[in-house]
Tab-separated table of C-alpha atoms and ligand atoms in Angstrom:
chain	number	residue	atom	x	y	z
A	96	MET	CA	0.000	0.000	0.000
A	97	LYS	CA	1.395	3.375	-0.999
A	98	PHE	CA	2.115	5.662	1.897
A	99	ASN	CA	0.290	8.913	1.497
A	100	GLN	CA	1.015	11.837	3.830
A	101	SER	CA	-1.858	13.930	2.541
A	102	ASN	CA	-4.310	11.219	3.600
A	103	ILE	CA	-2.749	11.150	7.049
A	104	LYS	CA	-3.132	14.918	7.294
A	105	LYS	CA	-6.755	14.618	6.287
A	106	ALA	CA	-7.341	11.932	8.913
A	107	LYS	CA	-5.743	14.119	11.582
A	108	LYS	CA	-7.960	17.015	10.634
A	109	TYR	CA	-11.117	14.974	11.138
A	110	LEU	CA	-9.855	13.552	14.436
A	111	ASP	CA	-8.794	16.963	15.768
A	112	LYS	CA	-12.383	18.090	15.208
A	113	ASN	CA	-13.685	15.208	17.341
A	114	ASN	CA	-14.947	13.145	14.443
A	115	CYS	CA	-14.574	9.404	14.191
A	116	ILE	CA	-12.927	7.860	11.152
A	117	ALA	CA	-11.830	4.381	10.084
A	118	VAL	CA	-8.167	3.447	10.425
A	119	PRO	CA	-6.189	0.428	9.209
A	120	THR	CA	-4.442	-1.850	11.693
A	121	GLU	CA	-2.591	-5.134	11.230
A	122	THR	CA	-5.516	-7.028	12.803
A	123	VAL	CA	-8.770	-5.446	11.557
A	124	TYR	CA	-9.884	-1.901	10.687
A	125	GLY	CA	-10.750	0.304	13.641
A	126	LEU	CA	-13.373	3.018	14.136
A	127	ALA	CA	-11.185	5.640	15.791
A	128	ALA	CA	-11.707	8.846	17.771
A	129	ASN	CA	-9.884	10.960	20.376
A	130	ALA	CA	-9.882	8.855	23.559
A	131	TYR	CA	-9.629	12.016	25.704
A	132	SER	CA	-12.816	13.564	24.301
A	133	ASN	CA	-16.287	12.644	25.562
A	134	ILE	CA	-17.904	14.027	22.428
A	135	ALA	CA	-15.647	12.056	20.103
A	136	VAL	CA	-15.955	8.780	22.008
A	137	LYS	CA	-19.741	9.018	22.185
A	138	LYS	CA	-19.805	9.199	18.386
A	139	ILE	CA	-18.093	5.800	18.168
A	140	PHE	CA	-20.798	4.137	20.275
A	141	LYS	CA	-23.545	5.743	18.247
A	142	LEU	CA	-22.127	4.869	14.848
A	143	LYS	CA	-21.358	1.277	15.823
A	144	LYS	CA	-24.661	0.812	17.711
A	145	ARG	CA	-22.525	-0.464	20.552
A	146	PRO	CA	-23.945	-0.931	24.058
A	147	LYS	CA	-22.563	1.753	26.386
A	148	ASN	CA	-21.315	-0.810	28.883
A	149	ASN	CA	-18.912	-2.395	26.398
A	150	PRO	CA	-15.535	-0.659	26.834
A	151	LEU	CA	-13.171	0.315	23.997
A	152	ILE	CA	-9.506	-0.440	23.298
A	153	VAL	CA	-7.220	2.602	23.282
A	154	HIS	CA	-4.337	2.718	20.794
A	155	TYR	CA	-0.972	4.271	21.644
A	156	SER	CA	2.164	4.833	19.609
A	157	ASN	CA	4.583	4.492	22.537
A	158	ILE	CA	4.947	3.452	26.150
A	159	ASP	CA	5.563	6.978	27.511
A	160	ASP	CA	2.146	8.092	26.307
A	161	LEU	CA	0.523	4.996	27.804
A	162	LYS	CA	2.188	5.725	31.149
A	163	LYS	CA	0.311	9.011	31.357
A	164	ASP	CA	-2.935	7.037	31.587
A	165	CYS	CA	-2.108	3.592	33.013
A	166	LEU	CA	-0.102	1.906	35.734
A	167	ILE	CA	2.294	-0.627	34.302
A	168	ASN	CA	3.865	-3.718	35.893
A	169	ASP	CA	6.601	-6.316	35.249
A	170	ASN	CA	4.425	-8.636	33.178
A	171	PHE	CA	3.478	-5.717	30.995
A	172	ILE	CA	7.101	-4.702	30.491
A	173	LYS	CA	8.129	-8.242	29.505
A	174	LEU	CA	5.275	-8.685	27.055
A	175	HIS	CA	5.509	-5.199	25.620
A	176	LYS	CA	9.202	-5.634	24.904
A	177	LYS	CA	8.552	-8.820	22.956
A	178	PHE	CA	5.194	-8.248	21.268
A	179	SER	CA	4.479	-4.556	20.834
A	180	PRO	CA	3.785	-3.047	18.463
A	181	GLY	CA	1.575	-5.990	17.522
A	182	PRO	CA	-1.701	-7.876	17.999
A	183	LEU	CA	-1.729	-7.942	21.809
A	184	THR	CA	-4.039	-5.822	23.986
A	185	TYR	CA	-3.181	-5.260	27.654
A	186	VAL	CA	-5.788	-4.577	30.324
A	187	LEU	CA	-4.144	-2.315	32.913
A	188	LYS	CA	-5.202	-0.158	35.859
A	189	LEU	CA	-6.141	3.389	34.944
A	190	LYS	CA	-4.300	6.177	36.742
A	191	LYS	CA	-6.417	8.491	38.872
A	192	ASN	CA	-5.341	11.526	36.849
A	193	SER	CA	-5.708	9.872	33.450
A	194	LYS	CA	-7.421	11.971	30.775
A	195	ILE	CA	-9.209	8.998	29.198
A	196	SER	CA	-12.899	9.775	28.655
A	197	LYS	CA	-15.115	7.937	31.127
A	198	TYR	CA	-17.173	6.700	28.168
A	199	VAL	CA	-14.214	4.633	26.922
A	200	THR	CA	-14.255	2.349	29.967
A	201	ASN	CA	-17.881	2.829	31.031
A	202	ASN	CA	-16.547	4.416	34.221
A	203	GLN	CA	-14.498	1.357	35.111
A	204	LYS	CA	-11.003	1.576	36.516
A	205	ASN	CA	-9.248	-0.646	33.959
A	206	LEU	CA	-8.181	0.263	30.446
A	207	ALA	CA	-7.524	-2.016	27.472
A	208	ALA	CA	-4.529	-0.622	25.568
A	209	ARG	CA	-2.733	-1.676	22.428
A	210	PHE	CA	0.198	-0.600	20.264
A	211	PRO	CA	-0.857	-1.323	16.688
A	212	ASN	CA	1.676	-2.450	14.132
A	213	HIS	CA	0.624	-0.799	10.904
A	214	ARG	CA	2.813	1.815	9.218
A	215	VAL	CA	-0.029	4.108	8.233
A	216	PHE	CA	-1.782	3.971	11.607
A	217	ARG	CA	1.459	4.408	13.553
A	218	ASN	CA	2.401	7.382	11.465
A	219	LEU	CA	-0.985	8.938	12.222
A	220	LEU	CA	-0.740	8.219	15.972
A	221	GLN	CA	2.671	9.886	16.120
A	222	LYS	CA	1.172	13.093	14.793
A	223	LEU	CA	-1.616	13.308	17.388
A	224	ASP	CA	-1.440	14.641	20.923
A	225	TYR	CA	-4.003	12.143	22.192
A	226	PRO	CA	-4.406	8.342	21.922
A	227	LEU	CA	-7.196	6.822	19.813
A	228	ALA	CA	-10.078	4.762	21.129
A	229	ALA	CA	-10.975	2.290	18.406
A	230	PRO	CA	-13.249	-0.728	18.379
A	231	SER	CA	-13.385	-2.864	15.248
A	232	ALA	CA	-15.006	-0.986	12.359
A	233	ASN	CA	-18.272	-2.883	12.060
A	234	ILE	CA	-21.817	-2.630	13.330
A	235	SER	CA	-22.052	-4.353	16.736
A	236	THR	CA	-22.198	-8.201	16.554
A	237	LYS	CA	-21.361	-8.232	12.826
A	238	LEU	CA	-18.180	-9.240	10.996
A	239	SER	CA	-15.089	-7.079	11.441
A	240	SER	CA	-13.702	-5.216	8.448
A	241	VAL	CA	-10.361	-6.184	6.943
A	242	GLN	CA	-10.248	-3.672	4.091
A	243	ALA	CA	-11.531	-0.177	3.328
A	244	LEU	CA	-14.350	-1.541	1.195
A	245	ASP	CA	-15.747	-3.590	4.091
A	246	VAL	CA	-15.887	-0.460	6.239
A	247	LYS	CA	-17.760	1.371	3.481
A	248	GLU	CA	-20.198	-1.531	3.314
A	249	GLU	CA	-20.794	-1.443	7.082
A	250	PHE	CA	-21.303	2.299	7.508
A	251	GLY	CA	-22.030	3.745	4.056
A	252	SER	CA	-22.100	7.528	4.051
A	253	LYS	CA	-22.344	7.685	7.849
A	254	ILE	CA	-18.588	7.457	8.151
A	255	LYS	CA	-16.748	10.712	7.474
A	256	TYR	CA	-13.431	9.295	6.338
A	257	ILE	CA	-11.684	5.958	5.793
A	258	LEU	CA	-7.908	5.992	5.968
A	259	ASP	CA	-7.040	3.262	3.477
A	260	GLY	CA	-4.099	1.085	4.511
A	261	GLY	CA	-4.736	-1.918	2.289
A	262	LYS	CA	-5.813	-5.341	3.447
A	263	CYS	CA	-5.091	-6.246	7.082
A	264	ASN	CA	-2.186	-8.638	7.419
A	265	ILE	CA	-3.496	-10.723	10.301
A	266	GLY	CA	-7.236	-10.550	9.719
A	267	LEU	CA	-8.371	-11.445	13.267
A	268	GLU	CA	-8.671	-9.102	16.251
A	269	SER	CA	-5.903	-8.796	18.846
A	270	THR	CA	-5.424	-11.208	21.730
A	271	ILE	CA	-6.524	-9.576	25.016
A	272	ILE	CA	-4.695	-10.246	28.273
A	273	ASN	CA	-5.731	-8.914	31.658
A	274	LEU	CA	-2.628	-7.877	33.617
A	275	THR	CA	-4.333	-6.169	36.558
A	276	SER	CA	-4.004	-9.358	38.610
A	277	LYS	CA	-2.958	-12.899	37.714
A	278	PRO	CA	-2.491	-12.761	33.896
A	279	THR	CA	-5.660	-14.020	32.193
A	280	ILE	CA	-6.556	-14.260	28.515
A	281	LEU	CA	-9.903	-12.546	27.839
A	282	ARG	CA	-9.952	-13.005	24.076
A	283	LEU	CA	-8.044	-15.322	21.751
A	284	GLY	CA	-6.679	-13.465	18.764
A	285	GLY	CA	-3.813	-12.553	16.493
A	286	LEU	CA	-1.064	-13.485	18.947
A	287	ASN	CA	-0.797	-17.170	19.909
A	288	ILE	CA	-1.024	-17.712	23.644
A	289	GLU	CA	1.807	-20.261	23.561
A	290	LYS	CA	4.103	-17.364	22.703
A	291	ILE	CA	2.837	-15.367	25.667
A	292	GLU	CA	3.275	-18.337	28.001
A	293	LYS	CA	6.856	-18.723	26.843
A	294	ILE	CA	7.696	-15.131	27.744
A	295	LEU	CA	5.908	-15.172	31.115
A	296	ASN	CA	7.283	-18.650	31.686
A	297	LYS	CA	4.020	-20.141	32.921
A	298	LYS	CA	0.641	-21.492	31.867
A	299	ILE	CA	-1.899	-18.712	31.587
A	300	THR	CA	-5.535	-18.926	32.621
A	301	ILE	CA	-7.984	-18.549	29.789
A	302	ASN	CA	-11.312	-16.972	30.577
A	303	ILE	CA	-12.987	-16.401	27.240
A	304	ASN	CA	-16.476	-17.656	28.107
A	305	PRO	CA	-17.192	-16.351	31.590
A	306	LYS	CA	-20.621	-16.436	33.223
A	307	LYS	CA	-20.409	-12.717	33.671
A	308	ILE	CA	-19.458	-11.229	30.338
A	309	ILE	CA	-16.694	-8.656	30.581
A	310	THR	CA	-15.658	-8.502	26.953
A	311	SER	CA	-18.190	-8.332	24.115
A	312	GLY	CA	-16.113	-10.729	22.045
A	313	GLN	CA	-17.007	-13.234	24.759
A	314	SER	CA	-20.696	-12.927	24.102
A	315	ARG	CA	-22.465	-15.723	22.290
A	316	LEU	CA	-23.731	-13.753	19.332
A	317	HIS	CA	-20.733	-12.194	17.677
A	318	TYR	CA	-18.758	-12.143	14.443
A	319	SER	CA	-21.972	-12.962	12.651
A	320	PRO	CA	-21.904	-13.271	8.852
A	321	GLY	CA	-25.702	-12.851	8.832
A	322	ILE	CA	-26.448	-16.363	7.500
A	323	PRO	CA	-26.198	-19.741	9.270
A	324	LEU	CA	-22.697	-21.185	9.554
A	325	LYS	CA	-21.788	-24.791	10.370
A	326	ILE	CA	-18.394	-25.942	11.578
A	327	ASN	CA	-16.426	-29.226	11.357
A	328	VAL	CA	-18.268	-30.179	8.173
A	329	THR	CA	-17.122	-33.136	6.081
A	330	LYS	CA	-20.031	-33.330	3.649
A	331	PRO	CA	-21.653	-30.001	2.833
A	332	LYS	CA	-25.217	-29.682	1.636
A	333	LYS	CA	-25.819	-28.737	-1.983
A	334	GLU	CA	-26.839	-25.213	-1.105
A	335	ASP	CA	-23.905	-24.514	1.242
A	336	ALA	CA	-20.851	-22.499	0.367
A	337	PHE	CA	-18.052	-24.815	1.520
A	338	LEU	CA	-14.890	-23.285	2.992
A	339	LEU	CA	-11.746	-25.404	2.820
A	340	ILE	CA	-8.232	-25.038	4.134
A	341	LYS	CA	-6.366	-27.569	2.035
A	342	LYS	CA	-6.402	-28.514	-1.622
A	343	ARG	CA	-8.678	-31.395	-2.657
A	344	ARG	CA	-8.418	-33.669	-5.639
A	345	ILE	CA	-12.126	-33.944	-6.207
A	346	THR	CA	-13.823	-30.898	-7.593
A	347	LEU	CA	-16.794	-29.796	-5.596
A	348	SER	CA	-19.113	-27.061	-6.629
A	349	ASN	CA	-19.538	-24.052	-4.398
A	350	TYR	CA	-16.212	-24.450	-2.616
A	351	TYR	CA	-13.749	-21.771	-1.588
A	352	TYR	CA	-10.197	-22.086	-0.339
A	353	LEU	CA	-9.257	-20.083	2.746
A	354	SER	CA	-5.849	-21.660	2.163
A	355	LYS	CA	-4.703	-24.382	-0.203
A	356	LYS	CA	-1.872	-25.562	2.024
A	357	ASN	CA	-3.345	-25.735	5.492
A	358	ASP	CA	-1.635	-22.449	6.416
A	359	LEU	CA	-3.616	-21.215	9.422
A	360	ASN	CA	-2.230	-17.682	9.222
A	361	GLU	CA	-3.512	-17.497	5.670
A	362	VAL	CA	-6.866	-18.890	6.806
A	363	ALA	CA	-7.114	-16.162	9.460
A	364	LYS	CA	-6.236	-13.471	6.962
A	365	ASN	CA	-8.918	-14.625	4.510
A	366	LEU	CA	-11.659	-15.645	6.920
A	367	TYR	CA	-13.733	-12.457	7.330
A	368	SER	CA	-13.443	-11.372	3.711
A	369	TYR	CA	-14.580	-14.788	2.463
A	370	LEU	CA	-17.533	-14.802	4.848
A	371	ARG	CA	-18.521	-11.400	3.503
A	372	LYS	CA	-18.014	-12.461	-0.092
A	373	ILE	CA	-20.138	-15.568	0.320
A	374	LYS	CA	-22.991	-13.662	1.901
A	375	LYS	CA	-22.857	-11.172	-0.974
A	376	LYS	CA	-22.975	-13.946	-3.557
A	377	GLY	CA	-26.388	-14.827	-2.173
A	378	TYR	CA	-25.664	-18.147	-0.456
A	379	LYS	CA	-28.098	-19.028	2.297
A	380	SER	CA	-25.644	-21.021	4.444
A	381	ILE	CA	-21.947	-21.615	5.023
A	382	ALA	CA	-20.140	-24.846	5.888
A	383	VAL	CA	-16.541	-24.855	7.098
A	384	GLU	CA	-14.268	-27.876	7.217
A	385	LYS	CA	-12.597	-28.812	10.494
A	386	ILE	CA	-9.763	-26.498	11.466
A	387	PRO	CA	-6.920	-27.873	13.615
A	388	ASN	CA	-7.160	-26.428	17.097
A	389	LYS	CA	-3.552	-25.323	17.397
A	390	GLY	CA	-1.685	-22.047	17.022
A	391	MET	CA	-3.804	-19.539	15.108
A	392	GLY	CA	-6.397	-22.316	14.700
A	393	LYS	CA	-7.578	-21.691	18.261
A	394	ALA	CA	-8.542	-18.099	17.548
A	395	ILE	CA	-10.099	-19.046	14.208
A	396	ASN	CA	-12.197	-21.747	15.888
A	397	ASP	CA	-13.230	-19.294	18.600
A	398	ARG	CA	-14.636	-16.898	15.982
A	399	LEU	CA	-16.277	-19.669	13.941
A	400	ASN	CA	-17.884	-21.099	17.058
A	401	ARG	CA	-19.429	-17.766	17.921
A	402	ALA	CA	-20.432	-17.102	14.320
A	403	SER	CA	-22.139	-20.515	14.247
A	404	LYS	CA	-24.468	-19.487	17.094
A	405	TYR	CA	-26.350	-17.172	14.742
B	134	TXA	O1	-7.487	-5.985	17.023
B	134	TXA	C1	-8.212	-5.309	17.759
B	134	TXA	O2	-8.169	-5.398	18.982
B	134	TXA	C2	-9.155	-4.317	17.071
B	134	TXA	C3	-8.313	-3.213	16.429
B	134	TXA	C4	-9.153	-2.128	15.828
B	134	TXA	O3	-7.404	-2.712	17.374
B	134	TXA	N1	-10.076	-3.779	18.019
B	134	TXA	C5	-11.102	-4.497	18.531
B	134	TXA	O4	-11.937	-3.748	19.344
B	134	TXA	O5	-11.267	-5.672	18.300
B	134	TXA	P1	-13.397	-4.276	19.768
B	134	TXA	O6	-14.007	-3.130	20.474
B	134	TXA	O7	-14.117	-4.801	18.596
B	134	TXA	O8	-13.079	-5.383	20.785
B	134	TXA	C6	-12.454	-5.009	21.982
B	134	TXA	C7	-12.821	-5.930	23.075
B	134	TXA	C8	-14.272	-5.838	23.426
B	134	TXA	O9	-14.782	-7.157	23.464
B	134	TXA	C9	-14.289	-5.194	24.801
B	134	TXA	O10	-15.319	-5.685	25.609
B	134	TXA	C10	-12.915	-5.549	25.332
B	134	TXA	O11	-12.086	-5.522	24.216
B	134	TXA	N2	-12.446	-4.565	26.315
B	134	TXA	C11	-12.242	-3.243	26.125
B	134	TXA	N3	-11.854	-2.653	27.259
B	134	TXA	C12	-11.793	-3.615	28.203
B	134	TXA	C13	-11.458	-3.631	29.587
B	134	TXA	N4	-11.120	-2.519	30.238
B	134	TXA	N5	-11.510	-4.813	30.236
B	134	TXA	C14	-11.868	-5.953	29.585
B	134	TXA	N6	-12.198	-6.000	28.269
B	134	TXA	C15	-12.173	-4.849	27.590
B	135	MG	MG1	-15.297	-6.039	17.554
């Protein structure tokens, strides 16, 4: 993707005026606004039709800026050194004198923070004197956007500006880890938890389906393509669009390859755009072949499971 300073300037202009715009990240596109401004943050909730009690992730370009708003700890320092910028979101304690809008966290005392790894987005963040609150750029409960066109499809003319950064490299949302007490994974995502365990040198608790929902991605109805989706399918029905992850000899009709070589990173990258494409083609149902539950496969299966609850 060509780097275009005039687009970054335009994006800054909108943000400085408390508007929300779409921004590219390495995971999925975000719907971003000034995290210090009540007016700006409220616009995100309205546009996304997001329940007020579902807090937002705040995006920083560097650790010094984060330290103005959050208390950090040893686990954070270890993980940040290894994985940021990148697809890992840290839940940390908010400082008393933080300027983060109370609407970002729904008045709670913890903040989810992330350092995105996308050249265009980082360049924009470096030019701002505030961090950006940004949930995924989609209507609540629907599929996340992985390219500018998807964002346009979700919001139409209601969105003021889309900063185009090409197709997202990872294609699934960030992994979320709570570091305010014993490290706990709240959402599986773009960073494999095995890698996190290696750095922290211990097994980490996973709490992605709690009784009391603390993260919307944990809710049952989420990542919905808008038509029924079945998982672990070996024989699809005639009317299904069949999603495969490795090349077959037999030719089926209505099949689509998320990857031809069982490459789970490629599957993740293609997943949301294929689900969108299939819906647009007019299929009434989707069948997905079994995906190995290892590495990135865990996060993919998490999303497919939730999408299958539609
Ligand atoms: O990859 C990503 O994380 C993308 C890009 C744009 O950065 N963002 C994203 O945001 O996925 P969103 O809003 O779609 O999902 C953020 C999740 C929500 O499920 C929310 O409940 C949870 O993070 N969250 C936000 N603040 C939290 C907090 N203080 N404690 C626990 N969970 C939190
Ligand atoms: Mg989301």
